[in-house]
Every structure is written in structure tokens, then in C-alpha cells.
Coordinates of C-alpha atoms in Angstrom, one line a residue:
M268 CA -16.2 -53.7 46.0
S269 CA -19.0 -52.1 47.9
D270 CA -22.7 -52.0 46.9
L271 CA -22.8 -50.8 43.3
H272 CA -26.5 -50.2 42.9
D273 CA -28.9 -47.5 43.9
K274 CA -32.4 -48.4 43.0
G275 CA -34.5 -46.0 41.0
V276 CA -37.8 -46.2 39.1
S277 CA -38.4 -44.9 35.6
K278 CA -41.6 -43.5 34.2
N279 CA -42.2 -46.9 32.6
G280 CA -42.1 -48.5 36.1
V281 CA -39.0 -50.4 35.1
V282 CA -36.3 -50.6 37.8
E283 CA -33.1 -49.1 36.6
E284 CA -29.6 -49.7 38.0
I285 CA -27.8 -46.4 38.5
I286 CA -24.1 -47.1 38.8
T287 CA -21.7 -44.4 40.0
L288 CA -17.9 -44.5 40.3
S289 CA -18.1 -42.9 43.7
D290 CA -19.8 -46.0 45.0
S291 CA -16.9 -48.2 44.2
I292 CA -13.7 -46.2 44.1
N293 CA -12.4 -44.7 47.3
T294 CA -9.7 -42.4 46.0
D295 CA -9.2 -38.8 47.1
D296 CA -8.0 -37.6 43.7
F297 CA -10.8 -39.2 41.7
P298 CA -14.0 -37.2 41.0
D299 CA -17.2 -38.1 42.6
N300 CA -20.6 -38.7 41.0
V301 CA -19.3 -39.6 37.5
S302 CA -21.8 -41.8 35.8
V303 CA -20.4 -44.8 34.0
G304 CA -23.0 -44.1 31.3
D305 CA -21.3 -40.8 30.5
E306 CA -18.4 -42.1 28.5
E307 CA -16.7 -38.8 27.9
K308 CA -16.7 -37.7 31.5
L309 CA -15.7 -41.2 32.6
M310 CA -12.6 -41.1 30.5
D311 CA -11.7 -37.5 31.5
A312 CA -12.1 -38.6 35.1
M313 CA -9.3 -41.0 34.7
V314 CA -6.8 -38.2 34.2
D315 CA -5.2 -37.0 37.4
A316 CA -6.5 -33.6 38.2
D317 CA -3.0 -32.0 38.5
V318 CA -2.0 -33.1 35.0
G319 CA -4.5 -31.1 33.0
Y320 CA -4.7 -33.2 29.8
K321 CA -8.0 -33.9 28.1
R322 CA -8.9 -37.3 26.6
Q323 CA -10.0 -36.2 23.2
I324 CA -8.2 -38.5 20.8
T325 CA -10.5 -41.2 19.5
G326 CA -9.7 -44.9 18.8
R327 CA -9.5 -44.6 15.0
Q328 CA -7.3 -41.5 15.4
V329 CA -4.8 -43.2 17.6
L330 CA -4.8 -46.2 15.2
M331 CA -3.8 -44.0 12.3
I332 CA -1.3 -42.0 14.5
T333 CA 0.3 -45.3 15.5
F334 CA 0.4 -46.6 12.0
G335 CA 1.5 -43.5 10.2
A336 CA 2.7 -40.5 12.3
G337 CA 6.3 -41.6 12.4
I338 CA 6.5 -42.2 8.6
G339 CA 8.7 -39.5 7.0
T340 CA 11.7 -39.2 4.8
G341 CA 13.3 -42.2 6.5
F342 CA 10.9 -44.5 4.6
W343 CA 10.5 -42.6 1.4
V344 CA 14.2 -41.5 0.9
G345 CA 16.2 -43.1 3.6
M346 CA 15.7 -46.6 2.3
G347 CA 17.6 -45.5 -0.8
S348 CA 20.4 -44.4 1.4
A349 CA 20.5 -47.8 3.1
L350 CA 20.7 -49.5 -0.4
R351 CA 23.4 -47.2 -1.6
Q352 CA 25.6 -47.8 1.5
G353 CA 25.0 -51.5 2.2
G354 CA 23.8 -53.0 -1.1
P355 CA 20.8 -55.4 -1.4
F356 CA 21.9 -57.6 1.5
G357 CA 22.6 -54.7 3.8
I358 CA 19.2 -53.0 3.4
V359 CA 17.2 -56.3 3.8
F360 CA 19.3 -57.4 6.8
A361 CA 19.1 -54.0 8.5
Y362 CA 15.3 -53.6 8.1
T363 CA 14.5 -57.1 9.0
I364 CA 16.6 -57.0 12.2
E365 CA 15.3 -53.6 13.3
A366 CA 11.7 -54.5 12.4
Y367 CA 11.9 -57.3 15.0
I368 CA 13.2 -55.2 17.8
V369 CA 10.7 -52.4 17.0
Y370 CA 7.9 -55.0 17.1
V371 CA 9.1 -56.2 20.5
M372 CA 9.1 -52.5 21.6
F373 CA 5.5 -52.0 20.3
I374 CA 4.2 -55.1 22.1
Q375 CA 5.9 -54.3 25.4
T376 CA 5.1 -50.6 25.6
G377 CA 1.6 -51.5 24.4
E378 CA 1.2 -54.0 27.3
M379 CA 2.3 -51.4 29.9
T380 CA 0.3 -48.6 28.4
A381 CA -2.9 -50.6 28.0
Y382 CA -2.8 -51.7 31.6
Q383 CA -1.9 -48.3 33.0
P384 CA -2.7 -45.6 30.3
I385 CA -0.8 -42.9 32.2
H386 CA 0.3 -39.5 30.9
G387 CA 4.0 -39.1 30.2
G388 CA 4.3 -42.3 28.2
F389 CA 7.3 -44.4 28.6
I390 CA 9.1 -41.6 30.4
N391 CA 6.6 -42.1 33.3
Q392 CA 6.8 -45.9 32.9
I393 CA 10.6 -45.8 33.3
K394 CA 10.1 -43.7 36.5
M395 CA 7.5 -46.0 37.9
Y396 CA 9.2 -49.3 37.3
T397 CA 13.0 -48.6 37.2
D398 CA 14.8 -45.4 38.4
D399 CA 14.2 -41.7 38.4
A400 CA 17.7 -41.0 37.1
W401 CA 17.2 -43.2 34.1
S402 CA 13.8 -41.5 33.5
F403 CA 15.4 -38.1 33.6
A404 CA 18.2 -39.0 31.2
Q405 CA 15.7 -40.6 28.8
G406 CA 13.2 -37.8 29.0
I407 CA 15.7 -35.0 28.4
N408 CA 17.3 -36.8 25.5
F409 CA 14.0 -37.9 24.0
A410 CA 12.5 -34.3 24.1
F411 CA 15.7 -32.9 22.5
N412 CA 15.7 -35.7 19.9
W413 CA 12.3 -34.5 18.6
M414 CA 13.5 -30.9 18.4
I415 CA 16.4 -32.3 16.2
V416 CA 13.8 -34.3 14.2
L417 CA 11.8 -31.2 13.6
A418 CA 14.9 -29.4 12.2
A419 CA 15.7 -32.4 10.1
E420 CA 12.2 -32.6 8.7
L421 CA 12.3 -28.9 7.9
T422 CA 15.5 -29.4 6.0
A423 CA 14.1 -32.5 4.3
G424 CA 11.1 -30.5 3.2
I425 CA 13.3 -28.0 1.4
N426 CA 15.1 -30.9 -0.4
I427 CA 11.7 -32.4 -1.5
I428 CA 10.6 -29.0 -2.8
R429 CA 13.8 -28.9 -5.0
F430 CA 12.2 -31.6 -7.1
W431 CA 10.0 -28.8 -8.6
D432 CA 12.5 -26.0 -8.0
P433 CA 15.9 -27.2 -9.2
Q434 CA 17.1 -23.6 -9.7
H435 CA 16.6 -22.7 -6.1
V436 CA 14.4 -19.7 -7.0
V437 CA 13.0 -19.6 -3.4
S438 CA 15.6 -19.4 -0.6
P439 CA 15.8 -22.2 2.0
A440 CA 15.0 -19.7 4.8
A441 CA 11.8 -18.8 3.1
W442 CA 10.7 -22.4 2.9
I443 CA 11.6 -22.9 6.5
V444 CA 9.2 -20.0 7.4
V445 CA 6.5 -21.5 5.3
F446 CA 6.8 -25.0 6.9
G447 CA 7.1 -23.3 10.4
V448 CA 3.8 -21.5 9.9
I449 CA 2.1 -24.8 8.9
Y450 CA 3.5 -26.6 12.0
A451 CA 2.5 -23.7 14.3
A452 CA -1.0 -23.7 12.8
C453 CA -1.4 -27.4 13.4
N454 CA -0.4 -27.2 17.1
V455 CA -2.3 -24.1 18.3
W456 CA -5.6 -26.0 18.5
P457 CA -6.6 -28.4 21.3
V458 CA -5.4 -32.0 21.0
K459 CA -8.7 -33.1 19.4
A460 CA -7.9 -31.0 16.4
Y461 CA -4.4 -32.5 16.3
G462 CA -6.0 -36.0 16.3
Y463 CA -8.1 -35.1 13.3
I464 CA -5.2 -33.6 11.4
E465 CA -2.9 -36.6 12.0
Y466 CA -5.8 -39.0 11.2
V467 CA -6.2 -37.5 7.7
Q468 CA -2.5 -37.2 7.1
S469 CA -1.7 -40.7 8.3
F470 CA -4.6 -42.2 6.3
I471 CA -3.1 -40.6 3.2
K472 CA 0.4 -41.8 4.0
I473 CA -0.8 -45.4 4.6
F474 CA -2.7 -45.4 1.4
A475 CA 0.4 -44.1 -0.4
M476 CA 2.6 -46.7 1.2
A477 CA 0.2 -49.5 0.1
G478 CA 0.2 -48.0 -3.4
V479 CA 3.9 -47.8 -3.8
T480 CA 4.3 -51.4 -2.5
L481 CA 1.9 -52.6 -5.2
F482 CA 3.7 -50.5 -7.8
M483 CA 7.1 -51.9 -6.9
F484 CA 5.7 -55.4 -7.2
I485 CA 4.3 -54.6 -10.6
A486 CA 7.6 -53.0 -11.7
T487 CA 9.7 -56.0 -10.8
C488 CA 7.3 -58.2 -12.7
G489 CA 7.8 -56.2 -15.8
G490 CA 4.6 -54.2 -15.8
L491 CA 6.1 -50.7 -16.6
P492 CA 6.5 -49.1 -20.0
K493 CA 10.3 -49.5 -20.1
G494 CA 12.1 -52.7 -19.2
G495 CA 11.0 -56.3 -18.6
P496 CA 10.8 -58.6 -15.6
I497 CA 13.7 -57.8 -13.2
G498 CA 13.5 -60.4 -10.3
Y499 CA 16.8 -60.7 -8.4
K500 CA 19.2 -59.8 -11.2
Y501 CA 20.5 -56.8 -9.3
W502 CA 21.6 -59.2 -6.5
K503 CA 24.0 -60.7 -9.1
T504 CA 25.0 -57.5 -11.0
P505 CA 26.2 -55.2 -9.6
G506 CA 26.1 -57.6 -6.6
W507 CA 24.5 -58.5 -3.3
D508 CA 26.9 -56.5 -1.0
R509 CA 28.5 -53.1 -0.9
N510 CA 31.1 -51.8 1.4
G511 CA 31.2 -55.0 3.5
I512 CA 30.7 -54.7 7.2
Q513 CA 30.9 -50.9 7.1
G514 CA 28.0 -50.8 4.6
I515 CA 25.9 -53.0 6.9
C516 CA 26.6 -50.8 9.9
L517 CA 25.5 -47.7 7.9
A518 CA 22.4 -49.5 6.7
L519 CA 21.6 -50.4 10.3
A520 CA 21.9 -46.7 11.4
Q521 CA 19.6 -45.6 8.5
A522 CA 17.0 -48.3 9.4
G523 CA 17.0 -47.0 13.0
F524 CA 16.1 -43.6 11.8
S525 CA 13.4 -44.9 9.5
F526 CA 11.7 -46.8 12.4
G527 CA 11.7 -43.8 14.7
G528 CA 8.3 -42.8 16.2
G529 CA 7.0 -46.1 17.4
E530 CA 6.8 -44.7 20.9
H531 CA 3.8 -42.6 19.9
I532 CA 1.4 -45.1 21.3
A533 CA 2.7 -44.6 24.9
V534 CA 3.0 -40.8 24.5
V535 CA -0.6 -40.2 23.4
A536 CA -2.0 -42.7 26.0
G537 CA -2.8 -39.8 28.4
E538 CA -5.1 -38.1 25.9
V539 CA -6.9 -41.1 24.3
K540 CA -10.5 -42.0 25.0
Q541 CA -11.0 -45.6 26.2
P542 CA -7.3 -46.5 26.0
R543 CA -7.9 -50.0 27.4
K544 CA -10.1 -50.7 24.4
F545 CA -8.2 -49.0 21.6
I546 CA -4.5 -49.4 22.4
P547 CA -4.5 -53.2 22.0
R548 CA -6.4 -52.7 18.7
C549 CA -3.7 -50.4 17.5
V550 CA -0.7 -52.5 18.5
N551 CA -1.8 -55.9 17.3
P552 CA -1.7 -55.0 13.5
I553 CA 1.7 -53.5 13.8
F554 CA 3.4 -56.8 12.9
W555 CA 1.8 -56.7 9.4
R556 CA 2.7 -53.0 8.9
L557 CA 6.4 -53.8 9.7
C558 CA 6.4 -56.9 7.5
V559 CA 4.7 -55.5 4.4
F560 CA 5.7 -51.9 4.4
F561 CA 9.3 -52.1 5.7
I562 CA 10.6 -55.6 5.1
G563 CA 8.5 -56.1 2.0
N564 CA 9.6 -52.9 0.4
A565 CA 13.3 -53.5 1.4
W566 CA 13.1 -56.6 -0.8
L567 CA 11.2 -54.9 -3.6
I568 CA 13.7 -52.0 -3.7
T569 CA 16.6 -54.4 -4.2
M570 CA 14.7 -55.9 -7.2
N571 CA 14.1 -52.6 -8.9
V572 CA 17.0 -50.3 -8.1
P573 CA 20.7 -51.3 -8.4
Y574 CA 23.0 -49.8 -5.7
D575 CA 25.1 -48.1 -8.4
D576 CA 22.2 -46.3 -10.0
P577 CA 23.3 -42.8 -11.1
L578 CA 20.4 -41.0 -9.5
L579 CA 20.8 -42.9 -6.2
N580 CA 24.4 -42.0 -6.0
N581 CA 24.6 -38.5 -7.4
A582 CA 21.2 -36.8 -7.0
S583 CA 19.7 -35.3 -3.8
G584 CA 16.4 -34.9 -2.1
S585 CA 13.4 -37.0 -3.4
L586 CA 15.4 -37.9 -6.6
T587 CA 17.2 -40.4 -4.4
S588 CA 14.0 -42.0 -3.4
P589 CA 14.1 -45.6 -4.7
Y590 CA 10.4 -45.4 -5.6
I591 CA 10.8 -42.2 -7.7
I592 CA 13.9 -43.8 -9.3
T593 CA 11.9 -46.9 -10.3
M594 CA 9.2 -44.7 -11.8
L595 CA 11.7 -42.6 -13.8
N596 CA 13.6 -45.6 -15.0
G597 CA 10.4 -47.3 -15.9
G598 CA 9.2 -44.5 -18.1
V599 CA 6.3 -43.4 -15.8
K600 CA 5.8 -39.6 -16.2
V601 CA 3.1 -38.4 -13.9
L602 CA 3.4 -40.6 -10.8
P603 CA 6.8 -39.1 -9.7
H604 CA 5.2 -35.8 -9.2
I605 CA 2.2 -37.3 -7.3
L606 CA 4.6 -39.3 -5.1
N607 CA 6.8 -36.3 -4.4
A608 CA 3.7 -34.4 -3.2
L609 CA 2.9 -37.4 -0.9
I610 CA 6.5 -37.4 0.4
L611 CA 6.1 -33.7 1.1
L612 CA 2.9 -34.4 3.0
S613 CA 4.8 -37.1 5.0
V614 CA 7.4 -34.5 5.9
I615 CA 4.8 -32.0 7.1
S616 CA 3.1 -34.8 9.1
C617 CA 6.3 -35.9 10.7
G618 CA 7.3 -32.4 11.6
N619 CA 3.8 -31.8 13.1
S620 CA 4.3 -35.0 15.2
S621 CA 7.7 -33.7 16.2
V622 CA 6.2 -30.7 17.9
Y623 CA 3.5 -32.8 19.6
I624 CA 5.8 -35.5 20.8
G625 CA 8.7 -33.2 21.8
S626 CA 6.4 -30.9 23.8
R627 CA 4.6 -33.8 25.5
S628 CA 7.9 -35.3 26.5
L629 CA 9.1 -32.0 28.0
V630 CA 5.8 -31.7 29.8
A631 CA 6.1 -35.3 31.1
C632 CA 9.5 -34.5 32.6
A633 CA 7.9 -31.4 34.4
D634 CA 4.8 -33.3 35.6
L635 CA 7.0 -36.0 37.0
K636 CA 9.1 -33.3 38.8
L637 CA 12.2 -34.3 36.9
I638 CA 12.6 -30.7 35.7
H639 CA 11.1 -27.4 36.8
P640 CA 7.2 -27.6 36.9
V641 CA 6.9 -24.4 34.8
F642 CA 7.6 -26.5 31.7
G643 CA 4.5 -28.5 32.3
K644 CA 2.1 -25.5 32.4
K645 CA -1.1 -26.0 30.3
D646 CA -4.2 -23.9 29.6
S647 CA -7.8 -24.9 30.2
K648 CA -8.0 -27.0 27.0
G649 CA -4.9 -29.0 27.9
R650 CA -2.4 -27.3 25.6
P651 CA 1.1 -27.0 26.9
W652 CA 2.0 -23.6 25.5
L653 CA 5.5 -23.1 26.9
A654 CA 6.6 -26.6 25.9
N655 CA 5.2 -26.2 22.4
I656 CA 7.0 -22.9 22.0
I657 CA 10.3 -24.3 23.2
V658 CA 10.2 -27.2 20.9
F659 CA 9.1 -25.1 18.0
V660 CA 11.7 -22.3 18.5
V661 CA 14.7 -24.8 19.0
G662 CA 13.7 -26.8 16.0
M663 CA 13.3 -23.8 13.8
G664 CA 16.6 -22.3 15.1
L665 CA 18.5 -25.5 14.2
A666 CA 16.9 -25.6 10.8
F667 CA 18.0 -22.0 10.1
L668 CA 21.5 -22.9 11.3
N669 CA 21.6 -25.6 8.5
C670 CA 21.1 -22.9 5.8
S671 CA 24.7 -21.8 5.9
S672 CA 28.0 -23.7 5.7
T673 CA 29.1 -22.5 9.2
G674 CA 25.7 -23.2 10.7
E675 CA 25.7 -26.6 9.1
V676 CA 28.7 -27.6 11.2
V677 CA 26.9 -26.5 14.4
Y678 CA 23.8 -28.4 13.3
N679 CA 25.7 -31.6 12.7
W680 CA 27.1 -31.4 16.3
F681 CA 23.6 -30.9 17.7
N682 CA 22.4 -33.8 15.6
S683 CA 25.1 -36.0 17.0
L684 CA 23.7 -35.5 20.5
C685 CA 20.7 -37.6 19.5
A686 CA 22.2 -39.9 16.8
L687 CA 21.6 -43.1 18.8
N688 CA 18.8 -41.9 21.0
G689 CA 16.4 -44.4 19.3
Y690 CA 18.4 -47.3 20.6
F691 CA 18.4 -45.9 24.2
T692 CA 14.6 -45.4 23.9
W693 CA 14.0 -49.0 22.9
L694 CA 16.4 -50.3 25.5
S695 CA 14.7 -48.3 28.2
I696 CA 11.3 -49.7 27.2
Y697 CA 12.7 -53.3 27.4
L698 CA 14.1 -52.6 30.8
S699 CA 10.9 -51.0 32.0
H700 CA 8.8 -53.9 30.8
W701 CA 11.1 -56.4 32.5
R702 CA 10.7 -54.5 35.8
F703 CA 7.0 -54.1 35.1
R704 CA 6.6 -57.9 35.0
K705 CA 8.7 -58.2 38.2
G706 CA 6.2 -55.8 39.9
L707 CA 3.2 -57.6 38.7
A708 CA 4.5 -60.9 40.0
A709 CA 5.4 -59.4 43.4
Q710 CA 1.9 -57.9 43.8
G711 CA 0.0 -61.0 42.6
I712 CA -1.4 -59.4 39.4
D713 CA -1.9 -61.9 36.6
Y714 CA -0.7 -60.4 33.3
K715 CA -2.4 -63.2 31.3
K716 CA -5.8 -61.5 32.0
F717 CA -4.6 -58.4 30.1
K718 CA -6.0 -57.8 26.6
L719 CA -2.5 -57.3 25.3
Y720 CA 0.7 -58.9 26.6
D721 CA 4.0 -60.2 25.3
R722 CA 3.5 -63.9 25.1
L723 CA 7.1 -64.8 24.4
F724 CA 8.6 -62.8 27.4
P725 CA 11.4 -63.0 28.6
W726 CA 13.0 -64.4 25.4
T727 CA 11.8 -61.4 23.4
T728 CA 13.5 -59.1 25.9
Y729 CA 16.7 -61.1 26.0
S730 CA 17.0 -61.3 22.2
A731 CA 16.0 -57.6 21.5
T732 CA 18.4 -56.3 24.2
F733 CA 21.2 -58.4 22.7
I734 CA 20.5 -56.9 19.3
I735 CA 20.5 -53.4 20.7
F736 CA 23.9 -53.9 22.3
C737 CA 25.2 -55.3 18.9
L738 CA 23.9 -52.1 17.2
F739 CA 25.8 -49.9 19.7
V740 CA 28.9 -51.9 18.9
A741 CA 28.2 -51.6 15.2
Q742 CA 28.0 -47.8 15.5
F743 CA 31.1 -47.7 17.7
Y744 CA 32.9 -49.6 14.9
I745 CA 31.8 -47.3 12.1
G746 CA 32.7 -44.3 14.3
I747 CA 36.3 -45.6 14.6
F748 CA 36.6 -47.1 11.1
P749 CA 34.4 -44.8 8.9
L750 CA 33.7 -45.5 5.3
G751 CA 36.5 -44.0 3.3
G752 CA 38.5 -43.6 6.5
D753 CA 41.8 -44.4 4.7
D754 CA 41.7 -41.0 3.0
M755 CA 40.7 -39.1 6.1
S756 CA 43.1 -37.2 8.4
A757 CA 43.3 -38.1 12.1
A758 CA 41.4 -34.9 13.0
A759 CA 38.6 -35.8 10.6
R760 CA 38.4 -39.3 11.9
T761 CA 38.2 -38.1 15.5
Q762 CA 35.4 -35.6 14.5
N763 CA 33.5 -38.5 12.8
F764 CA 33.7 -40.6 15.9
F765 CA 32.3 -37.9 18.2
L766 CA 29.6 -37.1 15.6
T767 CA 28.6 -40.7 15.7
Y768 CA 28.9 -41.5 19.4
L769 CA 28.6 -38.2 21.3
C770 CA 25.0 -39.0 22.5
V771 CA 26.3 -42.0 24.5
P772 CA 28.4 -40.0 27.0
L773 CA 25.6 -37.3 27.0
F774 CA 23.0 -39.8 28.0
L775 CA 25.2 -41.4 30.7
G776 CA 26.2 -38.0 31.9
C777 CA 22.5 -37.0 32.4
Y778 CA 22.0 -40.3 34.3
A779 CA 25.0 -39.8 36.5
Y780 CA 24.1 -36.2 37.3
Y781 CA 20.6 -37.0 38.5
K782 CA 21.8 -40.2 40.3
I783 CA 24.5 -38.4 42.2
R784 CA 22.5 -35.2 43.0
Y785 CA 19.3 -36.9 44.1
K786 CA 20.5 -40.3 45.0
S787 CA 17.6 -42.0 43.4
Q788 CA 17.1 -45.8 43.9
L789 CA 15.8 -48.6 41.8
K790 CA 12.1 -49.2 42.5
K791 CA 11.4 -52.4 44.4
P792 CA 8.8 -54.7 42.8
E793 CA 6.6 -54.7 45.9
D794 CA 6.6 -50.9 46.0
M795 CA 5.6 -50.2 42.4
N796 CA 2.4 -48.2 42.0
F797 CA -0.3 -50.1 40.1
S798 CA -3.2 -48.1 41.6
Y799 CA -4.0 -46.5 38.2
G800 CA -4.3 -49.8 36.5
K801 CA -6.6 -51.0 39.4
K802 CA -8.8 -48.0 38.9
W803 CA -9.2 -49.0 35.2
D804 CA -10.0 -52.6 36.4
E805 CA -12.8 -51.3 38.5
V806 CA -14.1 -49.1 35.7
E807 CA -14.2 -52.1 33.3
Q808 CA -16.1 -54.1 35.9
L809 CA -18.6 -51.3 36.3
E810 CA -19.0 -51.0 32.5
A811 CA -19.5 -54.8 32.3
V812 CA -22.3 -54.5 34.9
R813 CA -23.8 -51.6 33.0
D814 CA -23.7 -53.6 29.7
A815 CA -25.3 -56.6 31.4
E816 CA -28.1 -54.4 32.8
K817 CA -28.7 -52.9 29.3
S818 CA -28.8 -56.4 27.8
K819 CA -31.2 -57.5 30.6
S820 CA -33.4 -54.5 30.0
T821 CA -33.5 -55.2 26.2
K822 CA -34.4 -58.8 26.9
N823 CA -37.2 -57.7 29.2
K824 CA -38.6 -55.4 26.5
I825 CA -38.5 -58.2 24.0
N826 CA -40.3 -60.5 26.4
V827 CA -43.0 -57.9 27.1
Y828 CA -43.4 -57.5 23.3
V829 CA -43.7 -61.2 22.8
E830 CA -46.2 -61.7 25.6
R831 CA -48.3 -58.8 24.4
F832 CA -48.4 -59.3 20.7
L833 CA -47.2 -62.8 19.9
A834 CA -48.4 -65.0 22.8

């Protein structure tokens, strides 16, 4: 590092150290004369000029987004579906297993993102550390997946509304328009506004999750108006298992949907202020969120709701939520309406995140030249208008398709294109991290100096990858031998298989297309680009010097005060 200091004299006669990035970083695409003392300009300077994003998401906002942005109907309603299909053992097993692999994903993507907080999230990480073809396949499927999620959340929102409108006074299409207006309004503002909106929504969701966890514990202890202590009696009657191995496979599929959205931390990295400081802070508490909110509630649900509960098996929408069922069965009258409103807020928040994540994924593919650059166009405030419109229009269109019986068939086929995309995403992150560590070793970079790193690598990668392959096998099995398959025709069973497994040939087809056309190669460890991480290393060194100078200046002022007044 070259000489960092230019001497200057203040009005007080105290020598100040003026530190500039241009003194230490010799990179053509990095702006000159950016003072380390100017935090906002410093962070904006770390964004490549041709990308056009603005670092406007604060640390507490990204913390809440990481904790709560992906929490939707999968948590509030989907856990009831897992109990209905797999019984008490099925839901506990599924959510425990998938909580582990999601935690590994969080740690590993957090490590890569904190070291190199690049735009494009894990799509860019796959490109940098593995193969362009794999990045293309993952990016296209991931972007389309969030369009499907948007449509699913729109449809779920209608079902939640039916709690107050059982007679269907308002048509589904009208509700889709209402939700669409809300989503559009949340995404027309710069990313700073999105950060504030998601911060508030995620805070409310986390507060609600903590509240229902406490409520379910009180309920199983006998603290509700109706019924006494419950404990584990539903594990004995009606039983601990339902539908055998098929039920467990279905519970695993539902758990995978519930855990979706954990990749947010990598996707938002390109728009976060001080990512090296805040990303580790966001990832470290994830273990407790997974244990308490998902695994803990899986156990509590089995203690409060039997898998043969009439509402769980015959109702629809939020009436199948195990939390609302517990409230109704326990004689609680007001809380079901409050919780339903909170579930509706979760649906709105998750749909809002779908537009954001889907558009940013599409933009990432364009910025990385995996698709046409026009999809990556942004305005002066960093808003990707075209990508936002594409995600919004496709998601809304699929939701409208779901309003009719004929359209529902088309929607189901579109949905099947992304049925297992979450597993591909997590597997891709494990592969990228494994290659990332290979690159660090080849270039002499010590990962143990990172603020966040996977301490149990490579065993976490081996175990999580093995589980992912088992999950693919489980879904292949349930595709061939569906629940109730003995009463299905051969055509119906064939259709069920493709609805379950169609995304696998689609993903592999995208990979093969790019591989054959562009003849992309696996990145060599010694050729991997870590220059962005090294820029951040130098910035941290400069900040450390600045902080030391501030501390020294403060001590000098204290010494002057002591000498003048106390000596």
C-alpha cells in the first residue's frame, strides 16, 4: 500500500490525517477522491459504475429482510399441510432436516457475500466460482420461480381474505387487482423505500411469529379457555405417522416451500450499506430463528393439532392454519381475526419480495451478460423498470389464469416448472462455496480472517449435498408413486409425475443449451476473480487507520484538557 497520508493543518493547529481511496487503490473502474470519512459515498463507490445500483439498504433493514422477508403462507398455513400429509413425525422430521440444510446455505452464502458483496447475489457467485452455463440455468429458473411465487402469493391472499368473506362476495379477479396495486406501489420507489417497507413488515411478522410460538406453548400446557394440558397425546391418538413414506416425502416438499427466500441475503448484497459489517450480523442469529420458529413450532403444532382435525382436512385458506385451528378449538374468539390479518400482511410482504427478488435476478442475468443487456436497464435511482414490469406482469397473468378451471390447469403446469427450484438453488450455493474455498486456497487467501465463515467445512457441504440428493430421490418417488395412486389412471399418474419433476429436465436443458452454444468452462481456482474482496480489504484497512486517528485525536484533546485544568 502506498503512502496513505496527506498532511493538513486545521484551524486549531492540530495536524489531521486526510485519507483518500485514490491514494491506495489503483483501479480504473474505481472513483477517485472519495474520502473514507464520507461513509455514504464510500459505500456507493464500491458498486461497479456499469451496474447502476445504489447502496441504500441499512444494516437493520437487511437484518429484518433476512429474518422475515421470506415468511409467507408456507409458515402460517403450509405447516398444517405438512402435518395433514405426514403426521407428527413427518412434520418434525421434514422441518428439522431442511432447517439444517438451510442453515448451511445461510452460512456459506453469507461467507461468500460478506467477503465479496457483489451485485447479482449467488447467480454472480456461481458464475465467478463455477461455470457460466450453471449460472445461466440457475438465474433463469430462479427469476421465473419468483414470478410463480408472486402468482402463488396472490392466490393465497384471496384464500386468506375468504376467512372474512366466505360467501365470495368479491370476485377473485378483483382481489388480484387490489393486491397487484399494492405490490406495484411498493416497488415504484427507490430501493431505500423498499428497505423501509420490508423493515416494518418483517418486524411485524417476527413479532407475530414470536407471539404465536408463545401462544402454542401456553395452549399445550392447558392455558386456553377450553381443554386441559395436551402434551404428546396426539402422537399416540390418532398416531405419530400418517401415509408412511409417502407422507414424509410430501411433508419434505412442503417444508422446502416454507424455507424459501433464504437467498435474500446474497441478492440484496449489492444494495446494502457497509455489507462487510452488517451481513455477518444478519447471518449469525439465523440458527436461532430456524430452531425456535420452525423446528420449535413444528413440535408445538403436533402437540396442539391432531392430523385428523376436521378443519385441517376439510377447510381451506387460513382456516387450515394450525395456529388458527388451535385458537378456535381452544375457545379463543378475537385472536383468530388478528392472526388472519397478520397472515394477510405476510402474504403482501412475501409478494412484495417476489417482485424485488425476481426483478433483481433477471437484472443479474443481464448484467452478467447471460441474457440480453436490455433486461438490466435501470434509471438514475437504480430502479430496474423493465425487469420489474416483466416480473409483475407474468406473476399477475399467472394469478389471473388460476381464477378459472381451465386456467388452473395451465397454472399448475407453469408451477411445476419451479417445483424443485429451491433444491437446485441450495445445491448451487453449496457447489459455489466449495469452489470458492478452492480459489481462496489457490490464491493464498486465509478464510479464517473473515468475520464470517463455515467452521465445519467441508463436512457441512458433504452432508447437506447428500440430503439434497435424497430430497430429489424422495420427490422422484412421490412422482412415480403418488398418494392415492392406486385409484388413479395411468394418464393421471403420468401427469402427476411431470407436475412433480418437470423442473429437473428444464434446469438441465437450460444448462446444456448454454454449455453447448457458448462452450463455457469450469473456472480454474487460480483464475477466480477476488479483486472486489481485496478492494474491501483495503477499505477496511483505511477505515481502521481513520478510526485510530480519531481515537488518537480524542486522546490528545483529553491530555490537553488534563494538562490545562487538572495538572
